[in-house]
């Protein structure tokens, strides 16, 4: 394998081994190592019980002790060490009713969702691949461990995970696994919206976001939510968002752009997305099709209203959606010119918000009789003058303008 196991992880495995227990890295990190990708995190599975793990290591945290997970701290980095377990039955299709520990690694691997996620490795024992995970990894196939219908009945989220992994890795879903998704799609309704959202977000942030079409084709979409399912009928065009920067609001906006801002907000709220992502996405959906001016004062106004970063995201979205057709090339050029102007505005440090204005609320109150919300309104008028021409952001000029306002009113 080309990827190195971190030293701390080796130490944990060694310590377990020296104490008479088995210890392996398992799941996503083994899959990613075999693919030559750097794993996000290193999960360890062991025959040792949680109490035994806690005895072996100086610093541990009871992260999910009821599920057998202890976090072992090594040099301020935490590694999850989980006892071999079988998940028992899922009578609600959501949570295992009880977690039962087992002395058998193979039993633990059997409960895992897909063959490519059901491999374990240790430097001492080598690779344990009981379900032909390597073969599926080579062939690019997402396949359930065991009977797909049973596995999806235990935990319906796995159906969405199958599509998410297929999008991340560019893999195909095995026909039997796919068939079981079509059959059991309605079970997704039982899963918590947060878990559904996490998978959909990962899907959209992947290298193949257009695979969202599978969520519709398999019949899962209506069970994500009514409004979400409804997007399928209005002609969701999946082919466009692959080259976009990997940012949550951008990817969600590309997907929801035809829905309109209100509907987009409703869908994301239903999926329990955080408020910041919701409001950014809503803004992008509102403006993605609105033509932008190439005049600097207009660009400053745009940057001032939505914030410089989101304005940049809007340009990225517009460019990403403009595509490569000849008719669209002029549009792409225009966006690039606007981006250059935006960068110039940032480099010059032009004032874009009240906090950069050369006059404060206190100044306004000292100079005028204005109080309360009128002070803010007044500052906003001054900001508008400065957005028009940044050279105006000088105390003397703004005080003069302030006096002129007061005379008129
Ligand atoms: P990622 O790169 O997204 O972290 P991962 O494979 O590590 O991918 P996790 O959700 O972190 O996915 O889960 C770690 C491992 O736990 C998986 O590889 C799989 O073996 C197992 N697993 C996670 N969720 C489920 C599930 N719903 N059903 C069965 N096994 C699961
Ligand atoms: Mg993981």
GROMACS .gro file of C-alpha atoms and ligand atoms in nm:
model
  441
    1UNK     CA    1   0.000   0.000   0.000
    2UNK     CA    2   0.127   0.343  -0.091
    3UNK     CA    3  -0.026   0.532   0.200
    4UNK     CA    4   0.156   0.519   0.532
    5UNK     CA    5  -0.030   0.442   0.851
    6UNK     CA    6   0.039   0.727   1.096
    7UNK     CA    7   0.285   0.647   1.373
    8UNK     CA    8   0.027   0.700   1.648
    9UNK     CA    9  -0.208   0.451   1.484
   10UNK     CA   10   0.070   0.193   1.464
   11UNK     CA   11   0.143   0.250   1.830
   12UNK     CA   12  -0.220   0.186   1.924
   13UNK     CA   13  -0.229  -0.135   1.718
   14UNK     CA   14   0.100  -0.252   1.870
   15UNK     CA   15  -0.012  -0.184   2.225
   16UNK     CA   16  -0.333  -0.380   2.167
   17UNK     CA   17  -0.133  -0.668   2.020
   18UNK     CA   18   0.123  -0.673   2.303
   19UNK     CA   19  -0.162  -0.688   2.554
   20UNK     CA   20  -0.308  -0.999   2.392
   21UNK     CA   21  -0.585  -0.832   2.192
   22UNK     CA   22  -0.646  -0.804   1.820
   23UNK     CA   23  -0.638  -0.459   1.663
   24UNK     CA   24  -0.698  -0.350   1.303
   25UNK     CA   25  -0.762  -0.036   1.108
   26UNK     CA   26  -1.096  -0.080   0.939
   27UNK     CA   27  -1.355   0.059   0.697
   28UNK     CA   28  -1.307   0.384   0.507
   29UNK     CA   29  -0.936   0.420   0.585
   30UNK     CA   30  -0.850   0.076   0.446
   31UNK     CA   31  -1.059   0.144   0.137
   32UNK     CA   32  -0.891   0.481   0.084
   33UNK     CA   33  -0.541   0.336   0.137
   34UNK     CA   34  -0.602   0.068  -0.126
   35UNK     CA   35  -0.723   0.341  -0.362
   36UNK     CA   36  -0.411   0.547  -0.294
   37UNK     CA   37  -0.616   0.826  -0.136
   38UNK     CA   38  -0.532   0.983   0.198
   39UNK     CA   39  -0.794   0.875   0.453
   40UNK     CA   40  -0.990   1.143   0.641
   41UNK     CA   41  -0.973   0.955   0.966
   42UNK     CA   42  -0.834   0.629   1.100
   43UNK     CA   43  -1.085   0.397   1.264
   44UNK     CA   44  -0.954   0.111   1.473
   45UNK     CA   45  -1.145  -0.203   1.561
   46UNK     CA   46  -1.040  -0.438   1.839
   47UNK     CA   47  -1.130  -0.750   2.033
   48UNK     CA   48  -1.066  -0.556   2.357
   49UNK     CA   49  -1.371  -0.436   2.551
   50UNK     CA   50  -1.403  -0.060   2.609
   51UNK     CA   51  -1.292  -0.092   2.975
   52UNK     CA   52  -0.987  -0.284   2.859
   53UNK     CA   53  -0.901  -0.020   2.599
   54UNK     CA   54  -0.928   0.247   2.867
   55UNK     CA   55  -0.687   0.057   3.091
   56UNK     CA   56  -0.423   0.040   2.818
   57UNK     CA   57  -0.401   0.408   2.727
   58UNK     CA   58  -0.324   0.711   2.941
   59UNK     CA   59  -0.572   0.949   2.788
   60UNK     CA   60  -0.911   0.832   2.659
   61UNK     CA   61  -1.255   0.984   2.609
   62UNK     CA   62  -1.584   0.793   2.636
   63UNK     CA   63  -1.715   0.906   2.296
   64UNK     CA   64  -1.973   0.639   2.232
   65UNK     CA   65  -1.912   0.394   2.507
   66UNK     CA   66  -2.259   0.239   2.470
   67UNK     CA   67  -2.163   0.149   2.111
   68UNK     CA   68  -1.820   0.029   2.220
   69UNK     CA   69  -1.627   0.336   2.102
   70UNK     CA   70  -1.346   0.491   2.305
   71UNK     CA   71  -1.138   0.779   2.170
   72UNK     CA   72  -0.770   0.730   2.241
   73UNK     CA   73  -0.571   1.055   2.255
   74UNK     CA   74  -0.218   1.046   2.116
   75UNK     CA   75  -0.029   1.377   2.099
   76UNK     CA   76  -0.357   1.571   2.114
   77UNK     CA   77  -0.508   1.379   1.821
   78UNK     CA   78  -0.801   1.146   1.888
   79UNK     CA   79  -0.841   0.801   1.734
   80UNK     CA   80  -1.166   0.606   1.764
   81UNK     CA   81  -1.116   0.254   1.891
   82UNK     CA   82  -1.431   0.042   1.870
   83UNK     CA   83  -1.486  -0.305   2.008
   84UNK     CA   84  -1.588  -0.578   1.759
   85UNK     CA   85  -1.967  -0.580   1.759
   86UNK     CA   86  -2.277  -0.710   1.588
   87UNK     CA   87  -2.555  -0.457   1.561
   88UNK     CA   88  -2.850  -0.683   1.643
   89UNK     CA   89  -3.185  -0.596   1.486
   90UNK     CA   90  -3.308  -0.253   1.381
   91UNK     CA   91  -3.680  -0.278   1.459
   92UNK     CA   92  -3.731   0.091   1.377
   93UNK     CA   93  -3.508   0.082   1.069
   94UNK     CA   94  -3.297   0.349   1.235
   95UNK     CA   95  -3.099   0.241   1.539
   96UNK     CA   96  -2.972  -0.100   1.633
   97UNK     CA   97  -3.190  -0.213   1.924
   98UNK     CA   98  -2.885  -0.324   2.112
   99UNK     CA   99  -2.516  -0.352   2.046
  100UNK     CA  100  -2.363  -0.690   2.118
  101UNK     CA  101  -1.987  -0.729   2.142
  102UNK     CA  102  -1.828  -1.026   1.969
  103UNK     CA  103  -1.481  -1.182   1.980
  104UNK     CA  104  -1.485  -1.226   1.601
  105UNK     CA  105  -1.345  -0.973   1.355
  106UNK     CA  106  -1.540  -1.136   1.071
  107UNK     CA  107  -1.868  -1.082   1.259
  108UNK     CA  108  -1.779  -0.716   1.294
  109UNK     CA  109  -1.699  -0.685   0.924
  110UNK     CA  110  -2.028  -0.854   0.833
  111UNK     CA  111  -2.234  -0.571   0.988
  112UNK     CA  112  -2.066  -0.310   0.767
  113UNK     CA  113  -2.254  -0.165   0.472
  114UNK     CA  114  -2.052  -0.231   0.154
  115UNK     CA  115  -1.781  -0.479   0.059
  116UNK     CA  116  -1.533  -0.197  -0.007
  117UNK     CA  117  -1.599  -0.067   0.349
  118UNK     CA  118  -1.570  -0.409   0.511
  119UNK     CA  119  -1.195  -0.468   0.502
  120UNK     CA  120  -0.953  -0.458   0.794
  121UNK     CA  121  -0.575  -0.433   0.799
  122UNK     CA  122  -0.295  -0.458   1.048
  123UNK     CA  123   0.080  -0.460   0.987
  124UNK     CA  124   0.097  -0.785   1.187
  125UNK     CA  125  -0.189  -0.978   1.025
  126UNK     CA  126  -0.212  -0.812   0.683
  127UNK     CA  127  -0.537  -0.750   0.497
  128UNK     CA  128  -0.858  -0.920   0.602
  129UNK     CA  129  -1.096  -0.916   0.307
  130UNK     CA  130  -1.370  -1.167   0.368
  131UNK     CA  131  -1.626  -1.022   0.124
  132UNK     CA  132  -1.422  -0.959  -0.191
  133UNK     CA  133  -1.383  -0.592  -0.117
  134UNK     CA  134  -1.061  -0.567  -0.316
  135UNK     CA  135  -1.224  -0.721  -0.618
  136UNK     CA  136  -1.511  -0.471  -0.604
  137UNK     CA  137  -1.264  -0.190  -0.549
  138UNK     CA  138  -1.078  -0.292  -0.864
  139UNK     CA  139  -1.398  -0.332  -1.065
  140UNK     CA  140  -1.546  -0.010  -0.926
  141UNK     CA  141  -1.856  -0.161  -0.772
  142UNK     CA  142  -2.066  -0.066  -0.469
  143UNK     CA  143  -2.215  -0.388  -0.335
  144UNK     CA  144  -2.382  -0.467  -0.004
  145UNK     CA  145  -2.224  -0.712   0.235
  146UNK     CA  146  -2.478  -0.995   0.234
  147UNK     CA  147  -2.837  -0.964   0.117
  148UNK     CA  148  -2.907  -0.604   0.005
  149UNK     CA  149  -3.277  -0.606   0.092
  150UNK     CA  150  -3.198  -0.723   0.445
  151UNK     CA  151  -2.922  -0.471   0.487
  152UNK     CA  152  -3.139  -0.180   0.368
  153UNK     CA  153  -3.424  -0.296   0.592
  154UNK     CA  154  -3.188  -0.279   0.891
  155UNK     CA  155  -3.079   0.076   0.808
  156UNK     CA  156  -3.242   0.265   0.522
  157UNK     CA  157  -2.970   0.533   0.517
  158UNK     CA  158  -2.743   0.278   0.351
  159UNK     CA  159  -2.940   0.328   0.026
  160UNK     CA  160  -2.833   0.690   0.014
  161UNK     CA  161  -2.481   0.597   0.121
  162UNK     CA  162  -2.459   0.362  -0.178
  163UNK     CA  163  -2.532   0.652  -0.413
  164UNK     CA  164  -2.301   0.886  -0.221
  165UNK     CA  165  -2.006   0.645  -0.245
  166UNK     CA  166  -2.079   0.585  -0.612
  167UNK     CA  167  -2.056   0.961  -0.668
  168UNK     CA  168  -1.741   1.006  -0.459
  169UNK     CA  169  -1.554   0.717  -0.615
  170UNK     CA  170  -1.711   0.716  -0.962
  171UNK     CA  171  -1.827   0.357  -0.903
  172UNK     CA  172  -2.131   0.173  -1.034
  173UNK     CA  173  -2.388   0.025  -0.797
  174UNK     CA  174  -2.421  -0.351  -0.834
  175UNK     CA  175  -2.753  -0.442  -1.008
  176UNK     CA  176  -2.888  -0.642  -0.711
  177UNK     CA  177  -2.801  -0.365  -0.469
  178UNK     CA  178  -2.962  -0.110  -0.700
  179UNK     CA  179  -3.273  -0.322  -0.736
  180UNK     CA  180  -3.308  -0.342  -0.358
  181UNK     CA  181  -3.290   0.038  -0.338
  182UNK     CA  182  -3.579   0.072  -0.584
  183UNK     CA  183  -3.776  -0.181  -0.382
  184UNK     CA  184  -3.718  -0.029  -0.039
  185UNK     CA  185  -3.692   0.342  -0.125
  186UNK     CA  186  -3.991   0.430   0.094
  187UNK     CA  187  -3.800   0.321   0.406
  188UNK     CA  188  -3.585   0.632   0.378
  189UNK     CA  189  -3.872   0.824   0.537
  190UNK     CA  190  -3.784   0.667   0.872
  191UNK     CA  191  -3.430   0.803   0.878
  192UNK     CA  192  -3.349   1.129   1.058
  193UNK     CA  193  -3.329   1.430   0.824
  194UNK     CA  194  -2.982   1.523   0.954
  195UNK     CA  195  -2.837   1.188   0.849
  196UNK     CA  196  -3.006   1.221   0.508
  197UNK     CA  197  -2.869   1.573   0.471
  198UNK     CA  198  -2.514   1.468   0.552
  199UNK     CA  199  -2.521   1.208   0.273
  200UNK     CA  200  -2.683   1.444   0.019
  201UNK     CA  201  -2.428   1.714   0.098
  202UNK     CA  202  -2.139   1.468   0.053
  203UNK     CA  203  -2.295   1.358  -0.276
  204UNK     CA  204  -2.317   1.716  -0.402
  205UNK     CA  205  -1.961   1.793  -0.285
  206UNK     CA  206  -1.823   1.487  -0.466
  207UNK     CA  207  -1.649   1.460  -0.802
  208UNK     CA  208  -1.975   1.340  -0.960
  209UNK     CA  209  -2.259   1.551  -0.822
  210UNK     CA  210  -2.465   1.470  -1.131
  211UNK     CA  211  -2.522   1.131  -0.970
  212UNK     CA  212  -2.791   1.307  -0.770
  213UNK     CA  213  -3.001   1.187  -1.064
  214UNK     CA  214  -2.982   0.838  -0.908
  215UNK     CA  215  -3.167   0.966  -0.602
  216UNK     CA  216  -3.451   1.049  -0.840
  217UNK     CA  217  -3.423   0.746  -1.069
  218UNK     CA  218  -3.432   0.499  -0.780
  219UNK     CA  219  -3.745   0.659  -0.634
  220UNK     CA  220  -3.571   0.777  -0.315
  221UNK     CA  221  -3.631   1.148  -0.379
  222UNK     CA  222  -3.995   1.174  -0.262
  223UNK     CA  223  -3.887   1.016   0.067
  224UNK     CA  224  -3.618   1.278   0.118
  225UNK     CA  225  -3.901   1.529   0.127
  226UNK     CA  226  -4.206   1.637  -0.071
  227UNK     CA  227  -4.057   1.957  -0.210
  228UNK     CA  228  -3.728   1.780  -0.278
  229UNK     CA  229  -3.908   1.507  -0.471
  230UNK     CA  230  -4.106   1.768  -0.660
  231UNK     CA  231  -3.785   1.903  -0.816
  232UNK     CA  232  -3.773   1.589  -1.029
  233UNK     CA  233  -4.094   1.689  -1.206
  234UNK     CA  234  -3.974   2.037  -1.292
  235UNK     CA  235  -3.689   1.891  -1.495
  236UNK     CA  236  -3.378   1.880  -1.278
  237UNK     CA  237  -3.081   1.915  -1.510
  238UNK     CA  238  -2.806   1.718  -1.349
  239UNK     CA  239  -2.513   1.758  -1.584
  240UNK     CA  240  -2.386   2.096  -1.483
  241UNK     CA  241  -2.224   2.123  -1.143
  242UNK     CA  242  -1.915   1.894  -1.161
  243UNK     CA  243  -1.654   2.165  -1.213
  244UNK     CA  244  -1.777   2.397  -0.940
  245UNK     CA  245  -1.561   2.471  -0.636
  246UNK     CA  246  -1.627   2.230  -0.351
  247UNK     CA  247  -1.825   2.463  -0.126
  248UNK     CA  248  -2.152   2.372   0.039
  249UNK     CA  249  -2.366   2.674  -0.060
  250UNK     CA  250  -2.234   2.666  -0.417
  251UNK     CA  251  -2.306   2.299  -0.471
  252UNK     CA  252  -2.650   2.320  -0.312
  253UNK     CA  253  -2.731   2.632  -0.514
  254UNK     CA  254  -2.628   2.467  -0.840
  255UNK     CA  255  -2.863   2.183  -0.758
  256UNK     CA  256  -3.154   2.398  -0.638
  257UNK     CA  257  -3.119   2.687  -0.883
  258UNK     CA  258  -3.439   2.612  -1.076
  259UNK     CA  259  -3.641   2.581  -0.758
  260UNK     CA  260  -3.627   2.954  -0.676
  261UNK     CA  261  -3.504   3.107  -0.350
  262UNK     CA  262  -3.813   3.042  -0.134
  263UNK     CA  263  -3.842   2.678  -0.231
  264UNK     CA  264  -3.466   2.631  -0.189
  265UNK     CA  265  -3.486   2.767   0.166
  266UNK     CA  266  -3.780   2.541   0.245
  267UNK     CA  267  -3.603   2.231   0.120
  268UNK     CA  268  -3.282   2.307   0.309
  269UNK     CA  269  -3.468   2.393   0.627
  270UNK     CA  270  -3.651   2.062   0.604
  271UNK     CA  271  -3.311   1.893   0.583
  272UNK     CA  272  -3.188   2.074   0.895
  273UNK     CA  273  -2.902   2.250   0.720
  274UNK     CA  274  -2.729   2.521   0.924
  275UNK     CA  275  -2.868   2.873   0.887
  276UNK     CA  276  -2.552   3.018   0.737
  277UNK     CA  277  -2.548   2.767   0.451
  278UNK     CA  278  -2.922   2.812   0.399
  279UNK     CA  279  -2.902   3.189   0.367
  280UNK     CA  280  -2.595   3.179   0.141
  281UNK     CA  281  -2.757   2.919  -0.082
  282UNK     CA  282  -3.077   3.120  -0.097
  283UNK     CA  283  -2.884   3.430  -0.208
  284UNK     CA  284  -2.700   3.237  -0.478
  285UNK     CA  285  -3.024   3.084  -0.607
  286UNK     CA  286  -3.181   3.431  -0.611
  287UNK     CA  287  -2.903   3.587  -0.817
  288UNK     CA  288  -2.747   3.316  -1.032
  289UNK     CA  289  -2.951   3.414  -1.338
  290UNK     CA  290  -2.955   3.790  -1.277
  291UNK     CA  291  -2.722   3.973  -1.521
  292UNK     CA  292  -2.439   4.160  -1.348
  293UNK     CA  293  -2.311   4.502  -1.441
  294UNK     CA  294  -1.945   4.551  -1.528
  295UNK     CA  295  -1.934   4.892  -1.364
  296UNK     CA  296  -1.716   4.915  -1.055
  297UNK     CA  297  -1.969   5.103  -0.839
  298UNK     CA  298  -2.228   4.833  -0.915
  299UNK     CA  299  -1.978   4.561  -0.830
  300UNK     CA  300  -1.895   4.735  -0.502
  301UNK     CA  301  -2.267   4.755  -0.424
  302UNK     CA  302  -2.306   4.382  -0.492
  303UNK     CA  303  -2.006   4.299  -0.275
  304UNK     CA  304  -2.140   4.526  -0.002
  305UNK     CA  305  -2.487   4.372   0.000
  306UNK     CA  306  -2.390   4.003   0.000
  307UNK     CA  307  -2.034   4.013   0.130
  308UNK     CA  308  -1.721   3.982  -0.082
  309UNK     CA  309  -1.685   3.606  -0.040
  310UNK     CA  310  -2.040   3.523  -0.141
  311UNK     CA  311  -2.013   3.763  -0.435
  312UNK     CA  312  -1.710   3.561  -0.545
  313UNK     CA  313  -1.912   3.241  -0.504
  314UNK     CA  314  -2.184   3.393  -0.720
  315UNK     CA  315  -1.931   3.458  -0.997
  316UNK     CA  316  -1.804   3.100  -0.965
  317UNK     CA  317  -2.158   2.969  -0.987
  318UNK     CA  318  -2.241   3.179  -1.291
  319UNK     CA  319  -1.923   3.072  -1.463
  320UNK     CA  320  -1.970   2.707  -1.370
  321UNK     CA  321  -2.320   2.710  -1.514
  322UNK     CA  322  -2.232   2.906  -1.826
  323UNK     CA  323  -2.091   2.588  -1.980
  324UNK     CA  324  -1.873   2.573  -2.287
  325UNK     CA  325  -2.117   2.637  -2.569
  326UNK     CA  326  -1.997   2.906  -2.810
  327UNK     CA  327  -2.290   3.134  -2.733
  328UNK     CA  328  -2.190   3.120  -2.370
  329UNK     CA  329  -1.828   3.210  -2.419
  330UNK     CA  330  -1.898   3.582  -2.426
  331UNK     CA  331  -2.080   3.541  -2.096
  332UNK     CA  332  -1.784   3.359  -1.942
  333UNK     CA  333  -1.553   3.638  -2.057
  334UNK     CA  334  -1.780   3.895  -1.898
  335UNK     CA  335  -1.776   3.707  -1.568
  336UNK     CA  336  -1.396   3.695  -1.578
  337UNK     CA  337  -1.379   4.070  -1.628
  338UNK     CA  338  -1.610   4.122  -1.332
  339UNK     CA  339  -1.393   3.892  -1.122
  340UNK     CA  340  -1.083   4.098  -1.207
  341UNK     CA  341  -1.262   4.415  -1.103
  342UNK     CA  342  -1.373   4.247  -0.781
  343UNK     CA  343  -1.013   4.146  -0.704
  344UNK     CA  344  -0.899   4.500  -0.777
  345UNK     CA  345  -1.159   4.638  -0.534
  346UNK     CA  346  -1.036   4.400  -0.264
  347UNK     CA  347  -0.670   4.475  -0.333
  348UNK     CA  348  -0.738   4.850  -0.312
  349UNK     CA  349  -0.916   4.796   0.019
  350UNK     CA  350  -1.219   4.998  -0.096
  351UNK     CA  351  -1.470   5.059   0.180
  352UNK     CA  352  -1.756   4.811   0.141
  353UNK     CA  353  -1.929   4.822   0.477
  354UNK     CA  354  -2.023   5.057   0.759
  355UNK     CA  355  -1.734   4.937   0.971
  356UNK     CA  356  -1.485   5.072   0.712
  357UNK     CA  357  -1.662   5.406   0.676
  358UNK     CA  358  -1.453   5.708   0.782
  359UNK     CA  359  -1.745   5.832   0.991
  360UNK     CA  360  -1.911   5.652   1.283
  361UNK     CA  361  -2.255   5.663   1.442
  362UNK     CA  362  -2.107   5.872   1.721
  363UNK     CA  363  -1.989   6.132   1.467
  364UNK     CA  364  -2.337   6.151   1.318
  365UNK     CA  365  -2.493   6.209   1.661
  366UNK     CA  366  -2.241   6.479   1.746
  367UNK     CA  367  -2.302   6.659   1.419
  368UNK     CA  368  -2.680   6.627   1.398
  369UNK     CA  369  -2.994   6.587   1.605
  370UNK     CA  370  -3.048   6.239   1.462
  371UNK     CA  371  -3.093   5.948   1.706
  372UNK     CA  372  -3.191   5.582   1.696
  373UNK     CA  373  -3.250   5.403   1.364
  374UNK     CA  374  -3.214   5.733   1.176
  375UNK     CA  375  -2.842   5.729   1.255
  376UNK     CA  376  -2.807   5.396   1.079
  377UNK     CA  377  -3.007   5.519   0.781
  378UNK     CA  378  -2.785   5.819   0.757
  379UNK     CA  379  -2.466   5.610   0.767
  380UNK     CA  380  -2.611   5.391   0.495
  381UNK     CA  381  -2.665   5.693   0.271
  382UNK     CA  382  -2.304   5.790   0.328
  383UNK     CA  383  -2.194   5.436   0.247
  384UNK     CA  384  -2.384   5.458  -0.082
  385UNK     CA  385  -2.185   5.770  -0.171
  386UNK     CA  386  -1.861   5.589  -0.092
  387UNK     CA  387  -1.957   5.278  -0.289
  388UNK     CA  388  -2.007   5.506  -0.588
  389UNK     CA  389  -1.654   5.647  -0.546
  390UNK     CA  390  -1.417   5.513  -0.277
  391UNK     CA  391  -1.215   5.838  -0.275
  392UNK     CA  392  -1.509   5.992  -0.093
  393UNK     CA  393  -1.431   5.788   0.218
  394UNK     CA  394  -1.280   6.084   0.402
  395UNK     CA  395  -1.399   6.246   0.718
  396UNK     CA  396  -1.421   6.597   0.574
  397UNK     CA  397  -1.613   6.491   0.265
  398UNK     CA  398  -1.856   6.280   0.465
  399UNK     CA  399  -1.915   6.552   0.725
  400UNK     CA  400  -1.989   6.795   0.445
  401UNK     CA  401  -2.235   6.548   0.287
  402UNK     CA  402  -2.395   6.497   0.624
  403UNK     CA  403  -2.463   6.869   0.657
  404UNK     CA  404  -2.613   6.874   0.310
  405UNK     CA  405  -2.848   6.584   0.405
  406UNK     CA  406  -2.959   6.776   0.715
  407UNK     CA  407  -3.036   7.091   0.522
  408UNK     CA  408  -3.256   6.904   0.276
  409UNK     CA  409  -3.449   6.719   0.548
  410LIG     P1  410  -1.603   0.875   0.481
  410LIG     O1  411  -1.490   0.895   0.389
  410LIG     O2  412  -1.724   0.946   0.439
  410LIG     O3  413  -1.571   0.897   0.627
  410LIG     P2  414  -1.632   0.604   0.566
  410LIG     O4  415  -1.637   0.475   0.491
  410LIG     O5  416  -1.522   0.623   0.664
  410LIG     O6  417  -1.638   0.719   0.461
  410LIG     P3  418  -1.809   0.649   0.784
  410LIG     O7  419  -1.950   0.697   0.783
  410LIG     O8  420  -1.704   0.732   0.848
  410LIG     O9  421  -1.772   0.616   0.634
  410LIG    O10  422  -1.813   0.505   0.853
  410LIG     C1  423  -1.697   0.428   0.883
  410LIG     C2  424  -1.724   0.281   0.855
  410LIG    O11  425  -1.833   0.235   0.937
  410LIG     C3  426  -1.766   0.252   0.712
  410LIG    O12  427  -1.656   0.234   0.628
  410LIG     C4  428  -1.847   0.125   0.730
  410LIG    O13  429  -1.763   0.013   0.744
  410LIG     C5  430  -1.917   0.147   0.863
  410LIG     N1  431  -2.050   0.212   0.852
  410LIG     C6  432  -2.078   0.343   0.863
  410LIG     N2  433  -2.209   0.368   0.850
  410LIG     C7  434  -2.267   0.249   0.834
  410LIG     C8  435  -2.402   0.205   0.817
  410LIG     N3  436  -2.502   0.294   0.814
  410LIG     N4  437  -2.425   0.073   0.804
  410LIG     C9  438  -2.323  -0.017   0.809
  410LIG     N5  439  -2.196   0.018   0.824
  410LIG    C10  440  -2.166   0.148   0.836
  411LIG    MG1  441  -1.499   0.793   0.798
   0.00000   0.00000   0.00000
